[in-house]
Amino acid sequence: MLAFPRPASSAFYRPDIDGLRAIAVLSVIAYHIGVPGLPGGFVGVDIFFVLSGFLISGLLRQELLATGSLGFAAFFARRIRRLGPALMLVTLVTLLAGYMVLLPDAANTLGREARAVVTLSANHHFMKHAFDYFNTATDLKPLLHTWSLAVEEQYYLLWPLLMLGAYRAGGGEKALRPTLLAVLLLSFAACLSLSYSDMPKAFYLMPARAWEFAAGGLLAWLPLRHSRSAWHANALAGGGLAILLCSIVLLDEHSMVFPGWVVLLPVCGTLLVLAAGGLDPHHAPGRLLGSRWFTALGLLSYSWYLWHQPLLALGRYYDVGQRDLLRDFLLGGVLALFLAWLTYCLVEQPVRQRRWRCFATDKSTLWAGLAMSVLVWLVASAAMYMPKKYPWPGYQAILQVKQDQAQLPPGCDMPERGVPLSPQASCRIGPAHAPLQLLAWGDSHTDHAMPMYQLLAQAQGVGILRRAYHGCPPLVDAVPVGEGKVRSWCLNHSRAVMAELASLSRSGLHGVLMNVRWNGYTALPVAGSASITGLAQADAQGNVAVAGAMLAGVGQLDRAHSLQVMAASLDRVASQLAALRLKLVLLAPEPEMPLSVPECLARRGAAACHASRADVDRQRAAILPILQQVASRHANVRVWDPIARFCDAQTCYAAAAGVVRYQDQNHLTASMSRTLQADFAPLFSWARQP
């Protein structure tokens, strides 16, 4: 039956807890929508963690004291009834919608995310593939928010076992609080350590978040007695709400380390409000939190949380990755809340009240949970591969452009650690028996120049060795740092290539062609960036000295310092190549477009997809002088600038003369790359001569 959500009548029910859930879900969703003035809304997840620990640890303690044991089947059946059906529904609907909205590669990624959801490993998946939760690229990940559900369920797979073991080994209740306190202290220490060394791990991993659940659980086990003075409860609750409000309004992921020390604010604020309810259930702030609208939103919070991120991500993906406050409010706010209400009435409540036969008993619920997981796994697996074979009608024009890319040598891989280099025979282009005279070295922009190189290699009878590693600049003493990671694999790869060049120079290699997306490594959030990444100086052993938690764009990883490191390191590469009697051609940066071109052309028309020449000149303003200065200092270096082939005085064109120039925002199509061969031919010929 559809009705206004109302809490179940119970002597133990605390409406202020549903009010806290409302604050948590409102802050998270407002943050994801992009509501101005709430930069710290992401702390709503921390509020949820504390509330979960408070409620579930309290229930487990009651069961232990009453029976001396824990019913694991009943516990996990309750978890499945609480979380499983709604999660399955949202995941399946997201996969179906993803087939209609996403391009095949993105649909494949969504299928992998869905499989991680049902194996309770979404946090590990996103730590590996999303890196930085605060990165704008996460706007387009429909199931990103399930990382928090994975953390919670991983905690509750272990915590009941630890409780029971401590209870029996320690002689009863007296062992429970020390055990919980130990979990809290050890986990918080891990959280702080990782926050300042490997921030994604601190954010995503359960051991670094367990202390938040433990803090709520420890409060549930404290002997709070009702206070005779309402003043105590009012002060605690008022202070707690003030701390939560300050956390939501003042915290900012761009200027702090998170979780770090600052996560204490939302955790302590939540604990204070919960403690106030234990002292006096009728305190004034509690009556506000327990009002009808707050409790209704609290009851809908789980389903609302589930629905909002898929709707936001799919809407933004269809709109070429752009945020729009009104659209996002309607999708993630209004529509998601309506779907949450339907889900609560038609799925959550019937399941929790055991009106569906498959959830009537604990045993049947466990089997139902397994069946739901298998079903989602199978549908997700189909979603990974079906769209590529049977794409959604109407996407053919976009896919045709996306597939207009370089045909790279098979077996020329990018190993996880950057080394060992693939065999030279697997990375050669050009005529089969042509002498190896050039090496193409760089990142993914080297690969989009390969069609041009291939034509010139065939025409001039030259062999070219490909040494490209995406996301890595060809520098031997500078390391990209960002997303909470030091890309040490880039340094490994570059140093291996330089060592290889020493031997190749003795066997007929004459030149190096270098095309690199330099702005992607110099702390500039350019169009299409996955994140802000800076360059750090590396010593002979590959070590870098970077302060704090490696926040790119700040301190030693800011724009000015990264440009300095780039200029000095590139100059040293030029010197090393000169010592090897090798020439170097530096390709100047191609213009980057404001939106992904194939989707933009299909959905917005060509006029919306071009870039202004003034914007492109600003993109290149810091990089081009560095390349020119390196060339002026070294006789073996020249710079080739293709800007005239892309731009006139006012506009840089995403497509022209029937040729779509870009696969996305910054990678050229193979068709466009081939059109540049005549312009590049003189420098190509220069580079291959002794």
XYZ file of C-alpha atoms in Angstrom:
690
model
C 0.000 0.000 0.000
C 1.324 3.443 -0.944
C 1.305 5.874 1.954
C 3.289 8.604 3.667
C 6.254 6.881 5.375
C 5.644 6.494 9.109
C 7.845 4.799 11.681
C 6.746 1.574 13.316
C 5.370 2.036 16.802
C 7.871 0.730 19.333
C 8.937 1.629 22.835
C 12.554 1.502 21.640
C 12.086 3.655 18.545
C 14.039 6.919 18.513
C 12.712 9.381 15.948
C 15.793 11.574 16.340
C 17.833 8.813 14.682
C 15.648 8.968 11.593
C 16.099 12.734 11.731
C 19.862 12.232 11.669
C 19.429 9.903 8.700
C 17.523 12.690 6.967
C 20.362 15.145 7.578
C 22.873 12.588 6.299
C 21.033 11.772 3.085
C 20.139 15.407 2.369
C 23.754 16.478 2.727
C 25.145 13.679 0.532
C 22.593 14.169 -2.235
C 22.949 17.961 -2.155
C 26.717 17.515 -2.454
C 26.399 15.164 -5.419
C 23.880 17.459 -7.120
C 26.259 20.372 -6.614
C 24.068 22.604 -4.462
C 26.125 25.744 -3.714
C 27.251 26.365 -0.156
C 27.452 22.701 0.933
C 30.991 21.637 -0.022
C 31.233 19.194 2.891
C 28.014 17.310 2.201
C 29.981 14.114 1.623
C 30.280 13.723 5.420
C 26.718 12.401 5.373
C 28.267 8.980 4.752
C 30.213 9.290 8.011
C 26.968 10.081 9.824
C 25.471 6.899 8.381
C 28.474 4.848 9.526
C 28.173 6.068 13.127
C 24.402 5.499 13.186
C 24.839 1.986 11.821
C 27.416 1.115 14.443
C 25.211 2.535 17.210
C 22.107 0.605 16.195
C 23.519 -2.743 15.128
C 26.165 -3.101 17.840
C 23.504 -2.250 20.393
C 21.189 -4.975 19.060
C 23.989 -7.532 18.996
C 24.911 -6.713 22.592
C 21.314 -7.189 23.710
C 21.215 -10.591 22.012
C 24.510 -11.639 23.603
C 23.373 -10.647 27.088
C 19.993 -12.334 26.645
C 21.127 -15.633 25.107
C 24.901 -15.833 25.556
C 25.274 -16.323 21.801
C 24.521 -14.761 18.441
C 22.244 -16.122 15.735
C 24.349 -15.574 12.646
C 21.733 -16.876 10.221
C 19.139 -14.518 11.682
C 21.599 -11.611 11.682
C 22.577 -11.985 8.044
C 18.973 -12.626 7.044
C 18.049 -9.294 8.626
C 20.838 -7.605 6.677
C 19.595 -9.137 3.419
C 15.994 -8.101 4.056
C 17.109 -4.596 4.967
C 19.463 -3.985 2.048
C 19.204 -6.670 -0.618
C 15.924 -6.300 -2.538
C 16.119 -2.518 -2.978
C 19.780 -2.738 -3.965
C 19.018 -5.474 -6.497
C 16.162 -3.455 -7.986
C 18.232 -0.287 -8.387
C 21.216 -2.184 -9.802
C 19.122 -4.039 -12.392
C 17.300 -0.876 -13.451
C 20.640 0.934 -13.713
C 22.047 -1.817 -15.935
C 19.007 -1.628 -18.202
C 19.133 2.159 -18.372
C 22.881 1.976 -18.941
C 22.326 -0.138 -22.047
C 20.130 2.614 -23.473
C 22.273 5.582 -22.397
C 25.904 4.455 -22.245
C 28.275 3.688 -25.075
C 29.610 0.101 -25.107
C 32.872 0.790 -23.265
C 31.048 2.665 -20.502
C 28.398 -0.077 -20.347
C 31.168 -2.635 -19.924
C 32.542 -0.598 -17.023
C 29.077 -0.393 -15.456
C 28.721 -4.174 -15.681
C 32.004 -4.598 -13.825
C 30.828 -2.170 -11.171
C 27.574 -4.125 -10.726
C 29.484 -7.380 -10.277
C 31.583 -5.684 -7.607
C 28.376 -4.571 -5.873
C 27.024 -8.109 -5.440
C 30.379 -9.465 -4.289
C 30.572 -6.738 -1.609
C 33.800 -5.436 -3.117
C 32.635 -2.147 -4.643
C 34.967 -0.144 -2.404
C 37.996 -2.068 -3.692
C 36.788 -1.738 -7.271
C 36.389 2.019 -7.054
C 39.629 2.465 -5.156
C 41.356 0.892 -8.156
C 39.315 2.450 -10.954
C 37.974 5.732 -9.534
C 41.012 6.624 -7.404
C 39.846 9.917 -6.014
C 36.207 10.051 -4.841
C 36.274 13.854 -5.137
C 37.381 13.706 -8.761
C 34.880 15.148 -11.268
C 35.235 11.975 -13.366
C 33.264 10.147 -10.665
C 30.211 12.156 -11.758
C 29.781 9.565 -14.502
C 29.940 6.409 -12.351
C 26.346 5.280 -11.685
C 27.195 2.852 -8.863
C 29.999 4.787 -7.175
C 27.930 5.314 -4.027
C 27.783 1.568 -3.333
C 31.343 1.737 -1.979
C 29.873 2.724 1.385
C 27.519 -0.282 1.420
C 30.485 -2.561 0.734
C 32.430 -1.049 3.635
C 29.460 -1.531 5.952
C 28.833 -5.151 4.992
C 32.522 -6.045 5.183
C 32.508 -4.696 8.727
C 29.450 -6.732 9.691
C 30.889 -9.915 8.227
C 33.615 -9.733 10.877
C 32.223 -7.754 13.796
C 29.640 -10.302 15.121
C 32.317 -13.022 15.085
C 34.723 -10.786 17.010
C 32.013 -9.873 19.517
C 31.096 -13.481 20.174
C 34.735 -14.505 20.485
C 35.498 -11.696 22.930
C 32.341 -12.423 24.955
C 33.185 -16.088 25.406
C 36.944 -15.758 25.793
C 36.727 -12.777 28.131
C 34.118 -14.170 30.455
C 31.107 -12.127 29.425
C 30.187 -8.506 28.897
C 33.302 -7.090 30.541
C 35.349 -8.000 27.431
C 33.067 -6.257 24.934
C 33.934 -2.619 25.589
C 37.731 -3.131 25.567
C 37.405 -5.085 22.330
C 35.380 -2.343 20.719
C 37.775 0.319 22.027
C 40.727 -1.599 20.575
C 39.013 -1.778 17.177
C 38.337 1.950 17.350
C 41.909 2.929 18.240
C 43.629 0.603 15.777
C 41.308 1.557 12.938
C 41.634 5.285 13.637
C 45.418 4.960 13.650
C 45.236 3.205 10.262
C 42.904 5.925 8.987
C 45.326 8.698 9.954
C 48.374 6.897 8.607
C 46.786 6.166 5.235
C 45.219 9.616 4.960
C 48.661 11.169 4.836
C 50.315 8.515 2.663
C 47.704 6.883 0.390
C 44.455 8.816 0.631
C 42.263 6.541 -1.562
C 42.956 3.620 0.766
C 42.025 5.707 3.794
C 38.791 6.712 2.095
C 37.658 3.395 0.626
C 39.010 0.558 2.780
C 37.005 -0.947 5.622
C 39.892 -1.205 8.139
C 40.380 2.581 7.884
C 36.637 3.206 8.378
C 35.825 0.578 11.002
C 36.466 3.033 13.840
C 33.411 5.073 12.824
C 31.126 2.052 13.306
C 33.023 1.218 16.496
C 32.489 4.752 17.837
C 28.735 4.381 17.431
C 28.831 0.913 18.965
C 30.843 2.056 21.964
C 28.292 4.787 22.644
C 25.483 2.224 22.479
C 27.242 0.234 25.213
C 27.810 3.138 27.581
C 25.432 3.288 30.586
C 23.691 6.564 29.720
C 21.068 7.442 32.337
C 18.224 9.887 31.784
C 19.245 13.296 33.046
C 17.039 15.191 35.472
C 18.062 18.396 33.754
C 16.958 18.867 30.157
C 19.767 21.387 29.833
C 22.413 18.666 29.476
C 20.634 16.957 26.611
C 19.807 20.224 24.878
C 23.420 21.372 25.104
C 24.775 18.090 23.746
C 22.264 17.906 20.908
C 22.632 21.585 20.015
C 26.403 21.316 20.009
C 26.296 18.134 17.951
C 23.975 19.636 15.346
C 26.152 22.762 15.179
C 29.234 20.608 14.536
C 27.403 18.672 11.813
C 26.230 21.875 10.175
C 29.740 23.317 10.246
C 31.102 20.102 8.742
C 28.622 20.238 5.862
C 29.091 23.950 5.205
C 32.801 24.476 5.877
C 34.704 21.313 4.945
C 36.099 21.336 1.417
C 37.815 18.406 -0.287
C 40.009 20.739 -2.347
C 41.812 22.248 0.626
C 42.114 19.413 3.131
C 43.111 15.827 3.683
C 40.113 13.528 4.079
C 39.390 11.411 6.098
C 42.367 12.543 8.215
C 41.692 14.401 11.445
C 38.772 16.403 10.070
C 36.498 13.344 9.909
C 36.310 13.618 13.700
C 33.919 16.535 13.220
C 30.956 14.649 11.704
C 31.658 11.584 13.845
C 31.738 13.552 17.104
C 28.737 15.659 16.079
C 26.691 12.508 15.460
C 27.808 10.962 18.757
C 26.760 14.072 20.685
C 23.251 14.035 19.194
C 22.896 10.307 19.894
C 24.131 10.765 23.471
C 21.621 13.570 24.024
C 18.807 11.238 23.017
C 20.033 8.724 25.571
C 19.939 11.346 28.330
C 16.560 12.794 27.405
C 14.492 11.408 24.479
C 12.369 14.575 24.489
C 15.066 17.244 24.250
C 14.207 20.239 22.065
C 16.557 19.505 19.103
C 15.356 15.902 19.239
C 11.761 17.020 18.786
C 12.836 18.859 15.639
C 14.710 15.838 14.340
C 11.747 13.651 15.207
C 9.231 15.766 13.338
C 7.097 14.144 10.673
C 9.025 15.381 7.659
C 12.446 14.541 9.076
C 11.440 11.038 10.077
C 9.792 10.458 6.693
C 12.989 11.429 4.895
C 14.954 9.266 7.306
C 12.786 6.257 6.482
C 13.270 6.916 2.767
C 16.987 7.645 3.141
C 18.277 4.223 2.052
C 16.280 4.034 -1.168
C 16.866 7.704 -1.921
C 20.580 7.168 -1.495
C 20.425 4.181 -3.854
C 18.513 5.955 -6.631
C 20.151 9.362 -6.718
C 23.639 8.506 -8.026
C 22.538 6.360 -11.023
C 20.095 9.058 -12.112
C 22.693 11.817 -11.772
C 25.453 9.867 -13.515
C 23.322 8.685 -16.436
C 21.838 12.151 -16.908
C 25.266 13.746 -16.952
C 26.663 11.090 -19.248
C 23.903 11.681 -21.781
C 24.528 15.419 -21.563
C 28.172 14.936 -22.578
C 29.453 14.838 -19.006
C 28.149 18.257 -18.012
C 26.648 19.299 -14.703
C 23.425 21.283 -14.712
C 21.985 22.297 -11.369
C 18.310 22.302 -12.396
C 18.496 19.002 -14.291
C 20.497 17.353 -11.524
C 18.068 18.605 -8.872
C 15.132 17.172 -10.813
C 16.879 13.834 -11.353
C 18.821 13.278 -8.132
C 16.392 15.197 -5.930
C 12.803 15.026 -7.132
C 12.726 11.892 -9.317
C 15.049 9.927 -7.028
C 12.905 10.798 -3.996
C 9.733 9.696 -5.822
C 11.364 6.388 -6.784
C 12.576 6.009 -3.200
C 9.023 6.377 -1.924
C 7.786 3.741 -4.388
C 10.640 1.420 -3.449
C 9.976 1.889 0.262
C 6.275 1.138 -0.102
C 6.420 -1.642 -2.674
C 9.710 -3.353 -1.842
C 11.332 -2.403 1.462
C 8.268 -2.604 3.681
C 6.758 -5.822 2.253
C 10.127 -7.558 2.536
C 10.881 -6.400 6.063
C 7.371 -7.381 7.147
C 7.933 -10.790 5.496
C 4.873 -10.530 3.298
C 6.805 -12.143 0.450
C 7.183 -15.892 0.868
C 10.843 -16.020 -0.146
C 11.666 -13.718 2.787
C 9.347 -15.324 5.343
C 12.029 -17.320 7.176
C 15.714 -16.799 7.815
C 16.641 -19.835 5.737
C 14.543 -18.787 2.756
C 15.939 -15.247 3.054
C 19.512 -16.502 2.851
C 18.664 -18.494 -0.278
C 16.869 -15.470 -1.716
C 19.951 -13.352 -1.067
C 22.118 -15.851 -2.937
C 19.633 -15.956 -5.824
C 19.546 -12.149 -6.053
C 23.343 -11.998 -6.147
C 23.564 -14.620 -8.903
C 20.865 -12.851 -10.922
C 22.609 -9.471 -10.739
C 25.954 -11.108 -11.543
C 24.534 -12.735 -14.679
C 22.762 -9.586 -15.857
C 25.899 -7.534 -15.166
C 28.007 -9.995 -17.152
C 25.593 -9.709 -20.075
C 25.688 -5.904 -19.741
C 29.477 -5.980 -20.097
C 29.456 -7.581 -23.543
C 26.020 -7.263 -25.151
C 26.162 -3.515 -25.948
C 29.322 -3.975 -28.005
C 27.665 -6.648 -30.113
C 24.196 -5.113 -30.140
C 24.593 -1.366 -29.477
C 21.569 0.769 -28.734
C 20.041 2.031 -32.012
C 21.047 5.576 -32.847
C 24.585 5.283 -31.493
C 26.132 4.082 -34.751
C 27.406 7.526 -35.784
C 29.073 8.073 -32.406
C 30.590 4.586 -32.389
C 31.903 5.021 -35.902
C 33.924 8.031 -34.754
C 35.050 6.315 -31.542
C 36.364 3.407 -33.604
C 38.324 5.719 -35.897
C 41.549 5.187 -34.000
C 45.078 3.923 -34.522
C 45.631 0.238 -35.210
C 48.442 -0.447 -32.774
C 50.856 -3.375 -32.919
C 49.405 -6.411 -31.105
C 51.285 -7.534 -28.030
C 52.760 -4.107 -27.302
C 51.479 -3.870 -23.731
C 51.622 -1.505 -20.772
C 52.654 -3.670 -17.765
C 51.277 -2.658 -14.385
C 54.694 -1.732 -12.975
C 55.809 -0.054 -16.211
C 58.388 -2.774 -16.888
C 59.500 -4.994 -18.483
C 59.203 -3.350 -21.884
C 57.396 -5.396 -24.493
C 59.632 -7.109 -27.077
C 60.696 -4.739 -29.819
C 59.278 -7.061 -32.462
C 55.813 -6.600 -30.886
C 56.026 -2.793 -30.953
C 57.347 -2.034 -34.442
C 55.472 -0.239 -37.189
C 56.458 0.387 -40.797
C 57.609 -1.976 -43.551
C 58.549 -5.415 -42.245
C 62.247 -5.282 -43.064
C 62.772 -1.523 -42.906
C 65.667 -0.283 -40.728
C 64.618 0.864 -37.244
C 65.454 4.572 -37.277
C 62.843 6.258 -35.025
C 61.265 5.757 -31.642
C 57.816 7.189 -30.772
C 57.794 7.922 -27.034
C 55.043 9.431 -24.896
C 51.563 8.883 -23.491
C 48.193 8.303 -25.177
C 48.810 11.359 -27.375
C 51.720 9.482 -28.938
C 49.225 6.783 -29.869
C 46.853 9.210 -31.541
C 49.770 10.385 -33.693
C 50.550 6.813 -34.778
C 48.360 6.840 -37.939
C 50.404 9.823 -39.184
C 53.649 8.054 -38.247
C 52.488 4.847 -39.968
C 51.827 6.597 -43.282
C 55.201 8.342 -43.200
C 57.000 5.135 -42.200
C 55.504 3.306 -45.175
C 56.223 6.164 -47.568
C 59.853 6.597 -46.476
C 60.674 2.957 -45.743
C 61.405 3.479 -42.058
C 60.826 1.293 -39.006
C 59.425 2.984 -35.868
C 59.439 1.542 -32.362
C 56.399 2.420 -30.230
C 57.076 3.117 -26.569
C 53.857 4.640 -25.217
C 52.432 4.368 -21.710
C 49.118 6.114 -21.153
C 49.121 8.588 -18.284
C 52.918 8.769 -18.189
C 55.176 11.586 -19.480
C 58.528 10.524 -21.009
C 60.646 11.961 -18.192
C 63.351 10.030 -16.365
C 63.514 12.045 -13.139
C 59.978 13.377 -12.645
C 56.917 11.498 -11.439
C 53.207 12.311 -11.871
C 51.491 12.558 -8.503
C 47.745 12.819 -8.029
C 44.606 10.924 -7.038
C 46.464 10.068 -3.848
C 49.075 8.074 -5.764
C 52.659 8.385 -6.920
C 52.822 6.891 -10.421
C 56.105 5.104 -9.853
C 55.362 2.857 -12.816
C 55.805 5.883 -15.091
C 59.342 6.392 -13.832
C 60.105 2.682 -14.255
C 58.896 2.802 -17.847
C 60.730 5.999 -18.791
C 64.030 4.853 -17.332
C 63.724 1.532 -19.129
C 63.089 3.348 -22.430
C 66.099 5.614 -21.905
C 68.279 2.566 -21.190
C 66.952 0.940 -24.352
C 67.753 4.070 -26.369
C 71.398 3.780 -25.349
C 71.654 0.439 -27.141
C 69.385 1.407 -30.060
C 71.514 4.466 -30.820
C 74.433 2.141 -31.548
C 72.392 0.057 -33.975
C 70.977 2.662 -36.322
C 68.314 4.618 -34.401
C 68.533 8.314 -35.221
C 65.584 10.133 -33.658
C 62.791 10.280 -31.098
C 59.260 11.571 -31.770
C 57.561 12.858 -28.629
C 53.883 13.806 -28.424
C 52.616 14.296 -24.859
C 49.612 15.810 -23.121
C 51.824 17.950 -20.892
C 48.958 19.827 -19.255
C 47.751 16.539 -17.808
C 50.822 16.433 -15.542
C 51.245 20.052 -14.551
C 48.463 20.609 -12.014
C 46.012 22.125 -14.467
C 42.392 20.866 -14.513
C 42.089 20.963 -18.298
C 39.011 19.771 -20.205
C 38.572 16.032 -19.915
C 41.033 15.622 -17.055
C 40.343 12.707 -14.792
C 41.845 14.739 -11.986
C 44.495 17.294 -11.170
C 47.964 15.739 -11.372
C 51.267 17.438 -10.647
C 54.910 16.556 -11.247
C 57.331 15.800 -8.438
C 61.106 15.598 -8.721
C 62.494 12.068 -8.279
C 65.962 11.113 -7.070
C 68.156 8.382 -8.525
C 66.288 5.737 -6.548
C 62.903 7.008 -7.734
C 61.926 8.536 -4.400
C 59.966 11.795 -4.206
C 59.600 14.262 -1.357
C 55.990 15.398 -1.345
C 54.329 16.902 1.706
C 50.998 15.846 3.166
C 48.723 13.422 1.370
C 49.893 14.302 -2.122
C 47.153 16.790 -2.938
C 47.919 17.834 -6.502
C 47.578 21.540 -7.156
C 48.831 22.433 -3.658
C 52.311 23.272 -2.378
C 55.058 21.360 -4.144
C 52.506 19.948 -6.580
C 51.071 23.272 -7.703
C 51.101 24.553 -11.280
C 54.251 26.667 -11.025
C 56.335 23.963 -9.375
C 55.096 21.256 -11.758
C 56.020 23.389 -14.769
C 59.482 23.942 -13.317
C 59.971 20.222 -12.800
C 58.722 19.504 -16.319
C 61.019 22.064 -17.929
C 64.109 20.881 -16.054
C 63.393 17.195 -16.594
C 62.630 17.597 -20.305
C 65.832 19.585 -20.698
C 67.776 16.710 -19.126
C 66.100 14.217 -21.480
C 67.182 16.371 -24.433
C 70.748 16.416 -23.084
C 70.810 12.634 -22.644
C 69.530 12.136 -26.187
C 72.160 14.551 -27.491
C 74.844 12.522 -25.726
C 73.508 9.464 -27.576
C 73.593 11.445 -30.851
C 69.800 11.192 -31.171
C 67.480 13.878 -32.505
C 64.272 14.841 -30.740
C 61.070 16.207 -32.295
C 58.675 17.720 -29.763
C 55.096 17.927 -31.017
C 53.322 20.951 -29.584
C 49.976 20.302 -27.855
C 46.958 19.989 -30.127
C 43.887 22.020 -29.145
C 41.545 20.409 -26.636
C 37.786 20.658 -27.010
C 35.347 21.669 -24.253
C 33.192 18.525 -24.685
C 33.663 14.991 -25.992
C 33.315 15.605 -29.710
C 31.441 12.535 -31.061
C 28.658 12.788 -28.465
C 28.594 16.580 -28.710
C 28.166 16.518 -32.486
C 25.330 13.998 -32.205
C 23.462 15.752 -29.384
C 24.300 19.442 -29.602
C 25.454 20.200 -33.125
C 28.859 21.309 -34.382
C 28.631 24.926 -33.228
C 28.506 23.845 -29.562
C 31.557 21.589 -29.891
C 34.280 23.937 -31.164
C 36.760 25.713 -28.884
C 37.623 29.379 -29.069
C 41.150 30.167 -30.230
C 41.644 32.339 -27.149
C 40.855 29.373 -24.855
C 43.216 27.111 -26.768
C 45.985 29.686 -26.625
C 45.495 29.806 -22.840
C 45.705 26.001 -22.711
C 49.074 26.079 -24.435
C 50.422 29.308 -22.945
C 52.665 27.695 -20.339
C 53.664 24.560 -22.275
C 54.672 25.905 -25.696
C 57.396 28.283 -24.376
C 58.983 25.399 -22.436
C 59.188 23.256 -25.562
C 60.613 26.164 -27.549
C 63.186 26.953 -24.852
C 64.372 23.339 -24.803
C 64.720 23.454 -28.595
C 66.665 26.738 -28.418
C 69.188 25.224 -25.983
C 69.782 21.963 -27.871
C 70.791 21.639 -31.505
C 69.313 18.120 -31.626
C 65.760 19.321 -30.766
C 63.028 20.837 -32.917
C 59.393 21.708 -32.216
C 56.509 21.040 -34.599
C 53.315 22.989 -33.990
C 50.171 21.823 -35.868
C 47.932 24.623 -34.589
C 47.278 26.068 -38.045
C 45.692 22.790 -39.116
C 43.120 23.046 -36.318
C 42.364 26.721 -35.855
C 41.809 30.035 -37.550
C 42.124 33.343 -35.723
C 38.866 32.894 -33.799
C 37.981 29.185 -33.621
C 39.523 25.732 -33.242
C 37.246 23.265 -34.974
C 36.053 19.917 -33.620
C 35.149 18.841 -37.174
C 35.722 20.313 -40.606
C 35.627 19.270 -44.261
C 33.745 16.106 -43.423
C 36.387 14.908 -40.946
C 35.563 14.531 -37.241
C 38.831 15.443 -35.608
C 38.499 13.975 -32.103
C 37.530 10.659 -30.503
C 36.783 12.484 -27.249
C 37.945 15.874 -25.958
C 41.644 15.623 -26.688
C 42.498 12.442 -28.640
C 42.573 12.743 -32.421
C 40.765 10.373 -34.728
C 42.937 8.324 -37.034
C 41.399 10.197 -39.994
C 42.512 13.550 -38.581
C 45.941 12.222 -37.674
C 46.520 11.058 -41.248
C 45.685 14.497 -42.654
C 48.707 15.925 -40.800
C 51.325 13.753 -42.524
C 52.271 16.231 -45.267
C 52.890 18.996 -42.709
C 54.951 16.740 -40.474
C 56.927 15.028 -43.275
C 59.900 17.488 -43.292
C 60.587 17.024 -39.565
C 60.018 13.282 -39.858
C 62.682 13.161 -42.578
C 65.013 15.332 -40.482
C 64.629 13.085 -37.427
C 65.452 9.865 -39.254
C 68.671 11.158 -40.808
C 71.972 10.481 -38.975
